[in-house]
Coordinates of C-alpha atoms and ligand atoms in Angstrom, one line a residue:
M1469 CA 54.3 11.4 4.2
T1470 CA 56.7 14.0 5.5
D1471 CA 60.0 12.4 6.4
A1472 CA 61.1 11.6 10.0
Y1473 CA 63.7 14.4 10.2
T1474 CA 61.3 17.2 9.0
R1475 CA 58.8 16.0 11.5
A1476 CA 61.3 15.9 14.3
V1477 CA 62.8 19.4 13.8
N1478 CA 59.2 20.7 13.8
T1479 CA 57.8 19.1 17.0
G1480 CA 58.6 19.1 20.8
L1481 CA 61.9 18.7 22.4
T1482 CA 63.6 17.7 19.0
K1483 CA 62.5 21.0 17.6
T1484 CA 64.2 22.9 20.5
I1485 CA 67.3 20.9 20.2
A1486 CA 67.5 21.5 16.4
M1487 CA 67.1 25.2 17.0
R1488 CA 69.9 25.2 19.6
L1489 CA 72.2 23.3 17.4
G1490 CA 71.4 25.5 14.5
L1491 CA 70.5 22.4 12.3
P1492 CA 68.6 22.9 9.0
R1493 CA 64.9 22.9 9.7
P1494 CA 62.8 22.0 6.7
A1495 CA 59.3 23.6 7.1
L1496 CA 56.1 21.7 7.3
L1497 CA 54.7 22.8 4.0
R1498 CA 51.2 24.3 3.8
R1499 CA 49.2 22.0 1.3
H1500 CA 45.7 22.7 -0.4
K1501 CA 42.6 22.2 1.6
P1502 CA 39.3 22.7 -0.2
G1503 CA 37.8 26.1 1.0
A1504 CA 41.0 27.3 2.7
P1505 CA 42.1 30.8 1.9
L1506 CA 44.3 31.2 -1.2
T1507 CA 47.2 32.8 0.8
V1508 CA 47.9 33.0 4.5
G1509 CA 47.8 36.9 4.5
P1510 CA 47.4 40.1 2.4
V1511 CA 49.3 40.3 -1.0
L1512 CA 51.9 42.9 -1.7
L1513 CA 51.4 44.0 -5.5
V1514 CA 54.5 45.9 -6.8
S1515 CA 55.4 47.1 -10.3
D1516 CA 57.8 49.4 -12.1
A1517 CA 56.2 52.4 -13.7
A1518 CA 55.8 51.1 -17.1
S1519 CA 54.0 48.1 -15.9
A1520 CA 51.5 49.9 -13.6
A1521 CA 48.4 49.3 -15.9
D1522 CA 49.2 45.7 -15.9
A1523 CA 49.7 45.7 -12.1
D1524 CA 46.2 47.3 -11.9
A1525 CA 44.6 44.4 -13.9
V1526 CA 46.4 41.8 -11.6
G1527 CA 45.2 43.6 -8.6
K1528 CA 41.6 43.3 -9.9
A1529 CA 42.0 39.5 -10.2
L1530 CA 43.5 39.2 -6.8
T1531 CA 40.8 41.2 -5.1
G1532 CA 38.3 39.0 -7.1
W1533 CA 39.8 36.0 -5.2
S1534 CA 38.9 37.8 -1.9
L1535 CA 42.4 38.7 -1.2
R1536 CA 43.4 41.9 0.4
V1537 CA 45.8 43.8 -1.8
A1538 CA 48.4 46.5 -0.8
R1539 CA 50.4 48.6 -3.3
T1540 CA 53.1 49.8 -0.6
P1541 CA 54.9 47.8 2.0
E1542 CA 53.8 50.4 4.7
E1543 CA 50.2 49.0 4.4
L1544 CA 51.0 45.9 6.5
A1545 CA 49.7 46.1 10.1
D1546 CA 52.0 45.5 13.1
G1547 CA 52.1 41.8 13.9
E1548 CA 50.8 40.9 10.3
R1549 CA 52.7 39.0 7.6
W1550 CA 52.4 39.0 3.9
G1551 CA 50.8 36.0 2.4
A1552 CA 52.4 36.7 -0.9
I1553 CA 54.4 39.4 -2.8
V1554 CA 53.5 39.8 -6.6
L1555 CA 56.0 41.7 -8.7
V1556 CA 54.8 42.9 -12.1
L1557 CA 57.6 43.6 -14.7
T1558 CA 55.7 43.0 -17.9
E1559 CA 56.6 46.3 -19.6
T1560 CA 60.1 47.0 -18.2
A1561 CA 62.0 48.3 -20.9
R1562 CA 65.6 47.8 -19.7
P1563 CA 67.4 46.2 -16.6
A1564 CA 67.9 49.7 -14.8
D1565 CA 64.1 50.3 -14.8
A1566 CA 63.4 47.3 -12.5
S1567 CA 65.3 49.0 -9.7
P1568 CA 62.6 50.9 -7.7
A1569 CA 60.2 47.9 -7.8
V1570 CA 62.8 45.4 -6.8
L1571 CA 64.4 47.6 -4.2
S1572 CA 61.0 48.1 -2.5
L1573 CA 60.9 44.4 -1.6
P1574 CA 63.7 43.8 1.0
G1575 CA 61.7 45.0 4.1
A1576 CA 58.5 43.1 2.8
L1577 CA 60.6 39.9 2.4
K1578 CA 61.6 39.9 6.1
R1579 CA 57.7 39.9 6.8
L1580 CA 56.8 37.1 4.4
A1581 CA 54.7 34.4 6.2
P1582 CA 55.7 30.7 6.4
S1583 CA 54.8 29.0 3.2
G1584 CA 54.3 32.5 1.7
R1585 CA 54.8 33.2 -2.1
V1586 CA 56.6 35.5 -4.2
V1587 CA 55.5 35.4 -7.9
T1588 CA 56.7 37.6 -10.9
L1589 CA 54.9 38.4 -14.0
S1590 CA 57.1 39.2 -16.9
R1591 CA 57.3 38.7 -20.6
G1592 CA 59.2 36.1 -22.3
A1593 CA 62.1 37.1 -24.6
E1594 CA 61.0 37.2 -28.3
P1595 CA 63.2 37.1 -31.4
G1596 CA 63.8 40.6 -32.6
D1597 CA 63.7 42.2 -29.1
A1598 CA 66.0 45.0 -28.6
P1599 CA 69.1 44.1 -26.6
A1600 CA 68.1 46.0 -23.4
L1601 CA 64.6 44.5 -23.6
A1602 CA 66.0 41.0 -24.1
A1603 CA 68.3 41.6 -21.1
V1604 CA 65.5 42.5 -18.7
R1605 CA 63.1 39.8 -19.9
Q1606 CA 65.9 37.1 -19.5
G1607 CA 67.0 38.8 -16.2
V1608 CA 63.8 37.9 -14.5
D1609 CA 64.7 34.3 -15.0
G1610 CA 67.8 34.6 -13.0
F1611 CA 66.2 36.9 -10.4
V1612 CA 63.5 34.4 -9.6
R1613 CA 65.7 31.3 -9.5
S1614 CA 68.0 33.2 -7.1
L1615 CA 65.4 34.7 -4.8
A1616 CA 63.7 31.2 -4.5
K1617 CA 67.1 30.0 -3.0
E1618 CA 66.9 32.7 -0.5
L1619 CA 63.4 32.3 0.9
R1620 CA 62.8 30.3 4.0
A1621 CA 60.1 28.6 6.0
G1622 CA 58.4 26.9 3.1
A1623 CA 58.1 30.1 1.2
T1624 CA 58.5 29.7 -2.6
G1625 CA 59.4 32.0 -5.6
N1626 CA 58.1 31.4 -9.0
G1627 CA 57.3 33.4 -12.2
V1628 CA 54.5 33.7 -14.9
V1629 CA 56.0 34.4 -18.2
L1630 CA 53.5 36.0 -20.7
T1631 CA 54.1 34.9 -24.4
G1632 CA 52.3 35.2 -27.6
G1633 CA 51.1 38.7 -27.0
V1634 CA 48.8 37.5 -24.1
D1635 CA 47.9 40.5 -21.7
A1636 CA 48.2 40.6 -18.1
A1637 CA 44.3 40.6 -17.6
H1638 CA 43.9 37.4 -19.7
P1639 CA 42.2 34.5 -17.5
S1640 CA 44.9 32.2 -18.8
V1641 CA 47.5 34.4 -17.0
A1642 CA 45.2 34.7 -14.0
A1643 CA 44.8 30.9 -13.7
T1644 CA 48.5 30.3 -13.7
L1645 CA 49.1 33.1 -11.1
R1646 CA 46.4 31.6 -8.9
F1647 CA 48.0 28.1 -9.1
L1648 CA 51.3 29.6 -8.1
L1649 CA 49.9 31.7 -5.2
S1650 CA 48.0 28.6 -3.8
A1651 CA 49.0 25.9 -1.6
K1652 CA 48.6 23.5 -4.6
S1653 CA 52.1 24.6 -5.6
A1654 CA 53.7 23.7 -2.4
Y1655 CA 56.6 22.0 -3.8
V1656 CA 57.0 24.0 -7.1
D1657 CA 59.9 26.5 -6.4
G1658 CA 62.3 28.6 -8.6
Q1659 CA 60.2 27.8 -11.7
L1660 CA 58.9 30.0 -14.5
L1661 CA 55.8 29.0 -16.4
A1662 CA 55.1 30.4 -19.9
V1663 CA 51.4 31.2 -20.7
G1664 CA 50.0 32.1 -24.1
P1665 CA 46.5 33.2 -25.1
A1666 CA 43.7 30.6 -24.9
D1667 CA 40.0 30.2 -24.2
V1668 CA 40.1 29.7 -20.4
A1669 CA 37.3 29.7 -18.0
D1670 CA 37.1 32.6 -15.6
V1671 CA 38.8 31.6 -12.3
A1672 CA 37.1 34.2 -10.4
S1673 CA 34.4 31.6 -9.8
E1674 CA 35.2 29.4 -6.8
R1675 CA 33.2 26.5 -8.4
T1676 CA 35.7 26.6 -11.5
W1677 CA 38.6 26.9 -9.1
E1678 CA 37.6 23.9 -6.8
R1679 CA 36.2 21.7 -9.4
P1680 CA 37.9 22.5 -12.8
L1681 CA 37.4 19.0 -14.2
A1682 CA 33.7 18.7 -13.4
D1683 CA 32.1 16.4 -16.0
Q1684 CA 35.5 15.5 -17.6
V1685 CA 37.0 12.1 -18.1
A1686 CA 40.6 11.5 -17.2
V1687 CA 42.9 8.4 -17.7
V1688 CA 45.9 7.8 -15.3
T1689 CA 48.4 5.1 -16.1
G1690 CA 50.3 3.5 -13.2
A1691 CA 47.4 4.4 -11.0
A1692 CA 47.8 1.4 -8.6
R1693 CA 50.2 3.1 -6.2
G1694 CA 52.6 6.0 -5.5
I1695 CA 52.3 9.3 -7.6
G1696 CA 49.8 7.7 -9.9
S1697 CA 47.3 6.8 -7.1
A1698 CA 47.8 10.4 -5.8
I1699 CA 47.1 11.9 -9.3
A1700 CA 43.9 9.8 -9.6
R1701 CA 42.6 11.0 -6.2
T1702 CA 43.4 14.6 -7.0
L1703 CA 41.8 14.5 -10.4
A1704 CA 38.7 13.0 -8.9
R1705 CA 38.7 15.7 -6.2
D1706 CA 38.8 18.3 -9.2
G1707 CA 35.6 16.6 -10.5
A1708 CA 36.9 14.2 -13.0
T1709 CA 35.6 10.7 -13.7
V1710 CA 38.9 8.7 -13.6
V1711 CA 40.0 5.7 -15.5
C1712 CA 42.8 3.9 -13.6
V1713 CA 45.2 1.9 -15.6
D1714 CA 47.9 -0.4 -14.4
V1715 CA 49.5 -3.9 -15.2
P1716 CA 47.4 -7.1 -14.2
A1717 CA 50.0 -7.9 -11.5
A1718 CA 49.2 -4.6 -9.7
G1719 CA 45.5 -5.6 -9.7
E1720 CA 44.8 -5.2 -6.0
G1721 CA 46.3 -1.7 -5.8
L1722 CA 44.5 -0.8 -9.0
A1723 CA 41.2 -1.9 -7.6
R1724 CA 41.9 0.1 -4.4
T1725 CA 42.5 3.3 -6.2
A1726 CA 39.6 3.0 -8.7
N1727 CA 37.2 2.2 -5.7
A1728 CA 38.6 5.2 -3.8
V1729 CA 37.9 7.5 -6.6
R1730 CA 34.7 5.9 -7.8
G1731 CA 36.3 5.4 -11.2
T1732 CA 36.8 2.5 -13.4
A1733 CA 39.8 0.1 -13.6
L1734 CA 41.6 -0.9 -16.8
Q1735 CA 44.2 -3.7 -16.4
L1736 CA 46.7 -2.9 -19.1
D1737 CA 50.2 -3.0 -19.9
V1738 CA 51.0 0.3 -21.5
T1739 CA 53.7 -1.2 -23.8
A1740 CA 50.9 -3.1 -25.4
P1741 CA 51.0 -2.2 -29.2
D1742 CA 47.2 -1.5 -29.0
A1743 CA 47.3 0.3 -25.6
G1744 CA 46.2 3.7 -27.2
Q1745 CA 43.1 2.0 -28.7
R1746 CA 42.3 0.1 -25.6
I1747 CA 42.3 3.3 -23.5
L1748 CA 40.1 5.2 -26.1
E1749 CA 37.8 2.2 -26.3
H1750 CA 37.3 1.9 -22.5
A1751 CA 36.9 5.7 -21.9
L1752 CA 34.3 6.2 -24.7
A1753 CA 32.5 3.0 -24.2
R1754 CA 32.2 3.4 -20.4
H1755 CA 32.3 7.0 -19.9
G1756 CA 31.3 8.8 -23.4
R1757 CA 34.4 10.9 -23.6
L1758 CA 38.0 11.4 -23.0
D1759 CA 39.5 14.7 -21.9
V1760 CA 42.7 14.0 -20.0
V1761 CA 45.5 11.5 -20.3
V1762 CA 48.3 11.3 -17.7
H1763 CA 51.2 9.2 -18.6
N1764 CA 52.6 8.3 -15.2
A1765 CA 53.5 4.6 -15.5
G1766 CA 57.3 4.5 -15.3
I1767 CA 60.2 2.2 -14.1
T1768 CA 63.7 2.5 -13.1
R1769 CA 66.4 -0.2 -13.8
D1770 CA 69.6 1.6 -12.6
K1771 CA 73.0 0.5 -13.8
L1772 CA 76.2 2.2 -14.9
L1773 CA 76.3 2.1 -18.7
A1774 CA 79.5 0.1 -18.4
N1775 CA 77.5 -2.7 -16.9
M1776 CA 74.1 -2.1 -18.7
D1777 CA 72.3 -5.0 -20.4
A1778 CA 69.7 -5.1 -22.9
A1779 CA 66.9 -6.1 -20.5
R1780 CA 67.5 -3.1 -18.4
W1781 CA 67.9 -0.5 -21.3
D1782 CA 65.0 -1.8 -23.4
S1783 CA 62.4 -2.2 -20.5
V1784 CA 62.9 1.4 -19.5
V1785 CA 62.7 2.7 -23.0
A1786 CA 59.5 0.6 -23.7
V1787 CA 57.6 1.7 -20.5
N1788 CA 58.9 5.2 -20.0
V1789 CA 58.9 6.7 -23.6
E1790 CA 57.8 4.4 -26.3
S1791 CA 54.4 3.6 -24.7
Q1792 CA 53.6 7.4 -24.4
L1793 CA 54.6 8.0 -28.0
R1794 CA 52.2 5.2 -29.3
I1795 CA 49.3 6.1 -27.0
N1796 CA 49.8 9.8 -28.1
E1797 CA 49.6 8.9 -31.8
A1798 CA 46.3 7.2 -31.2
L1799 CA 45.0 10.2 -29.3
V1800 CA 46.1 12.7 -31.9
E1801 CA 44.3 10.6 -34.5
A1802 CA 41.2 10.4 -32.5
A1803 CA 41.3 14.3 -32.0
R1804 CA 41.6 14.6 -35.9
D1805 CA 38.8 12.3 -36.5
G1806 CA 36.6 14.2 -34.0
R1807 CA 36.2 11.0 -31.7
I1808 CA 37.6 13.1 -28.9
A1809 CA 37.9 16.9 -28.4
G1810 CA 41.1 18.7 -27.7
P1811 CA 42.6 16.3 -25.2
R1812 CA 45.0 17.5 -22.6
I1813 CA 48.0 15.2 -22.0
V1814 CA 50.4 15.4 -19.1
S1815 CA 53.5 13.2 -19.1
L1816 CA 55.8 12.2 -16.2
A1817 CA 59.5 13.4 -16.9
S1818 CA 62.0 13.7 -14.2
T1819 CA 64.8 16.1 -12.9
S1820 CA 67.0 13.1 -13.9
G1821 CA 66.1 13.8 -17.6
I1822 CA 67.2 17.5 -17.1
A1823 CA 70.3 17.2 -14.9
G1824 CA 71.4 13.6 -15.6
N1825 CA 72.0 11.1 -12.8
R1826 CA 74.8 8.6 -12.3
G1827 CA 73.6 5.1 -13.0
Q1828 CA 70.6 6.3 -14.9
T1829 CA 71.5 6.8 -18.5
N1830 CA 68.5 4.7 -19.6
Y1831 CA 66.1 6.5 -17.3
A1832 CA 67.4 10.0 -18.2
F1833 CA 67.4 9.1 -21.8
T1834 CA 63.6 8.3 -21.5
K1835 CA 62.7 11.3 -19.3
A1836 CA 64.5 13.7 -21.5
G1837 CA 62.8 12.0 -24.4
V1838 CA 59.5 12.8 -22.7
I1839 CA 60.5 16.6 -22.4
G1840 CA 61.3 16.4 -26.2
H1841 CA 58.1 14.6 -27.4
T1842 CA 55.9 16.8 -25.2
A1843 CA 57.0 20.0 -27.0
A1844 CA 56.4 18.3 -30.4
T1845 CA 53.1 16.9 -29.5
A1846 CA 51.9 20.3 -28.3
G1847 CA 52.3 21.4 -31.8
L1848 CA 50.1 18.7 -33.2
L1849 CA 47.4 19.1 -30.7
A1850 CA 47.2 23.0 -30.9
A1851 CA 45.0 22.7 -34.1
H1852 CA 42.5 20.6 -32.1
G1853 CA 42.4 22.7 -28.9
G1854 CA 44.5 20.2 -27.0
T1855 CA 47.6 20.7 -24.8
A1856 CA 50.7 18.5 -24.0
N1857 CA 52.8 19.3 -20.9
A1858 CA 55.2 17.4 -18.8
V1859 CA 55.9 17.4 -15.0
A1860 CA 59.5 16.8 -13.9
P1861 CA 59.4 15.6 -10.2
G1862 CA 62.6 15.8 -8.1
F1863 CA 62.8 13.6 -5.1
I1864 CA 59.4 12.4 -4.1
E1865 CA 58.6 10.0 -1.2
T1866 CA 57.3 6.9 -2.8
E1867 CA 58.0 3.1 -3.1
M1868 CA 60.3 3.9 -6.0
T1869 CA 62.5 6.2 -3.8
R1870 CA 62.2 4.0 -0.6
H1871 CA 64.6 1.5 -2.3
I1872 CA 67.4 4.2 -2.5
P1873 CA 70.3 3.7 0.0
F1874 CA 69.7 5.6 3.2
A1875 CA 72.5 8.1 2.9
T1876 CA 71.8 8.9 -0.8
R1877 CA 68.1 9.3 0.0
Q1878 CA 69.0 11.8 2.9
V1879 CA 71.3 13.8 0.6
A1880 CA 68.6 13.8 -2.2
R1881 CA 66.0 15.2 0.2
R1882 CA 68.1 18.0 1.7
L1883 CA 69.8 19.2 -1.5
S1884 CA 66.7 21.4 -2.4
S1885 CA 65.7 24.9 -1.4
L1886 CA 62.7 23.4 0.6
L1887 CA 65.3 21.1 2.4
Q1888 CA 62.9 18.0 1.9
G1889 CA 61.5 15.5 -0.6
G1890 CA 58.1 16.2 -2.0
E1891 CA 54.8 14.1 -1.5
P1892 CA 53.0 12.4 -4.3
V1893 CA 50.1 14.9 -3.8
D1894 CA 52.5 17.7 -4.7
V1895 CA 53.1 16.2 -8.2
A1896 CA 49.5 15.4 -8.5
E1897 CA 48.4 19.1 -7.7
A1898 CA 50.8 20.3 -10.6
I1899 CA 49.3 17.7 -12.9
A1900 CA 45.8 18.4 -11.9
F1901 CA 46.4 22.1 -12.8
L1902 CA 48.0 21.3 -16.2
A1903 CA 45.2 18.9 -17.0
S1904 CA 42.4 21.3 -16.2
P1905 CA 40.8 23.7 -18.8
L1906 CA 42.4 26.6 -16.6
A1907 CA 45.9 25.7 -18.1
A1908 CA 44.7 25.8 -21.8
G1909 CA 47.3 28.6 -22.3
V1910 CA 50.0 26.5 -21.1
S1911 CA 51.4 23.9 -23.6
G1912 CA 54.6 22.2 -24.7
Q1913 CA 56.1 22.9 -21.2
T1914 CA 58.0 21.0 -18.5
L1915 CA 57.3 22.1 -15.0
R1916 CA 59.6 21.0 -12.4
V1917 CA 58.1 19.9 -9.0
C1918 CA 61.3 19.5 -7.1
G1919 CA 61.4 22.1 -4.3
Q1920 CA 64.1 23.7 -6.5
N1921 CA 66.4 20.7 -6.2
L1922 CA 69.9 21.8 -6.5
V1923 CA 70.7 19.3 -9.3
G1924 CA 70.8 20.5 -13.0
R1925 CA 70.3 23.7 -14.8
Ligands
LIG284 P1 55.9 3.5 -8.4 O1 56.9 2.5 -8.9 O2 55.5 3.6 -7.1 O3 54.6 3.4 -9.4 C1 54.6 3.2 -10.7 C2 53.4 2.5 -11.2 O4 53.4 2.2 -12.7 C3 53.3 1.1 -10.5 O5 51.9 1.0 -10.0 C4 53.5 0.1 -11.7 O6 52.8 -1.1 -11.6 C5 53.0 1.0 -12.9 N1 53.5 0.4 -14.2 C6 54.9 0.2 -14.3 N2 55.0 -0.4 -15.6 C7 53.7 -0.4 -16.3 C8 53.3 -0.7 -17.5 N3 54.1 -1.4 -18.4 N4 51.9 -0.7 -17.7 C9 51.1 0.1 -16.7 N5 51.6 0.3 -15.6 C10 52.8 0.2 -15.2 O7 56.6 5.0 -9.1 P2 56.3 6.3 -8.6 O8 57.4 6.8 -7.8 O9 54.9 6.6 -8.2 O10 56.5 7.2 -9.9 C11 55.4 7.5 -10.8 C12 56.1 8.3 -12.1 O11 56.9 9.4 -11.5 C13 57.1 7.5 -12.8 O12 57.0 7.8 -14.3 C14 58.5 8.0 -12.3 O13 59.5 7.9 -13.3 C15 58.2 9.5 -12.1 N6 59.1 10.1 -11.2 C16 59.1 9.7 -9.8 C17 59.9 10.3 -9.0 C18 60.1 9.9 -7.4 O14 60.7 10.5 -6.8 N7 59.3 9.0 -7.0 C19 60.9 11.3 -9.3 C20 60.7 11.7 -10.8 C21 59.9 10.9 -11.6

């Protein structure tokens, strides 16, 4: 639920007072509603000269999603606002070549709608690139992260990075672009997501976009409450049959989530040595298949390392990372044996695992570990058509963060480009995208869902 300050500065008298005093006003973010338009207005599509053919291909995808696409800023009618700006720099050869395209944007940015989107398409730097090419490719990274910090009113800036020779017209690229344009990415800001070639369903079909997990079976650990419960609900909305896993002590919440998603409940401590086998057996016996596993179960036991004890350190390691490693081993083996086909695994990391956090050496050790094993597991699954990705949430409004002292909680919320904490559904939407066949070209990556939290790299 949106925090009290954000609600207050957006409603009634308190909104007027906040505006008079010039207080920071976090926006009410636009979130996904089935059937709602992809963007809140037309899309401005801009490229440099060398990338014009790629921009044409992107324009075709955009119009296929019923969006009105303009190629010059002058095409916006009086009183209208841009729903999104898409900047294509896929074939730009050197930094100076980007100028005309980039410098056509300032006026358009002033007319970007609330919760609008800026998305770049570029290519990832490859070993052997000429220095000028490497400069422009890496340059887009700094450009996107800075522009995202300049946007206001819930607008976000993100990038799609083409890798492995994938072309701009590839459905894999289109699927990621569509996710970043949509309200599903409300709390993803200042991020670049690399996409490679893969066999991806055509996202032009509304059915594929709205129900990408139709007929698939997904397992979510830690599903009794918080982010896990939101993940289960979002995967079910997207068509999946969901197996909800949590410890027996959380049985009531677990049953609530499982009933709400019309899935099944599996009471299981993920640290059990046979947790992987139990998950496989349950999914195959009850539902006949297993397509997605979301490693969401996680705990914090914060202490400065100077005061750390074995119980705190070891429990966090056991739940947050060792359990995931053991379950993944069972999944890779099952994929090798052909008992399951190409599983898509998504693990919960954290911005603490990227930036570090005082009092969280144990937690950050495990969450950085998740980022590491995700990249390694992606390689093991590639041969079987599976993927492994991680999501690193920033500050999300849940039971876990409700226990943080008031002042620290306020600072954590406001220290992001979107000036607010995220909601469990924001993390769930990113996971649902990465868990879907639409993201078959995305693997080994960690996507931050943090409103561009100012902590870290
Ligand atoms: P939460 O404490 O509200 O829920 C965690 C769930 O995991 C609970 O239902 C709990 O019973 C379950 N669980 C714990 N140990 C388990 C075990 N051994 N076996 C099975 N289930 C177990 O937490 P949350 O805020 O919803 O966080 C979910 C995930 O997101 C965690 O991995 C957390 O580290 C990560 N995360 C959260 C935030 C945030 O701001 N809330 C930020 C970054 C990362």
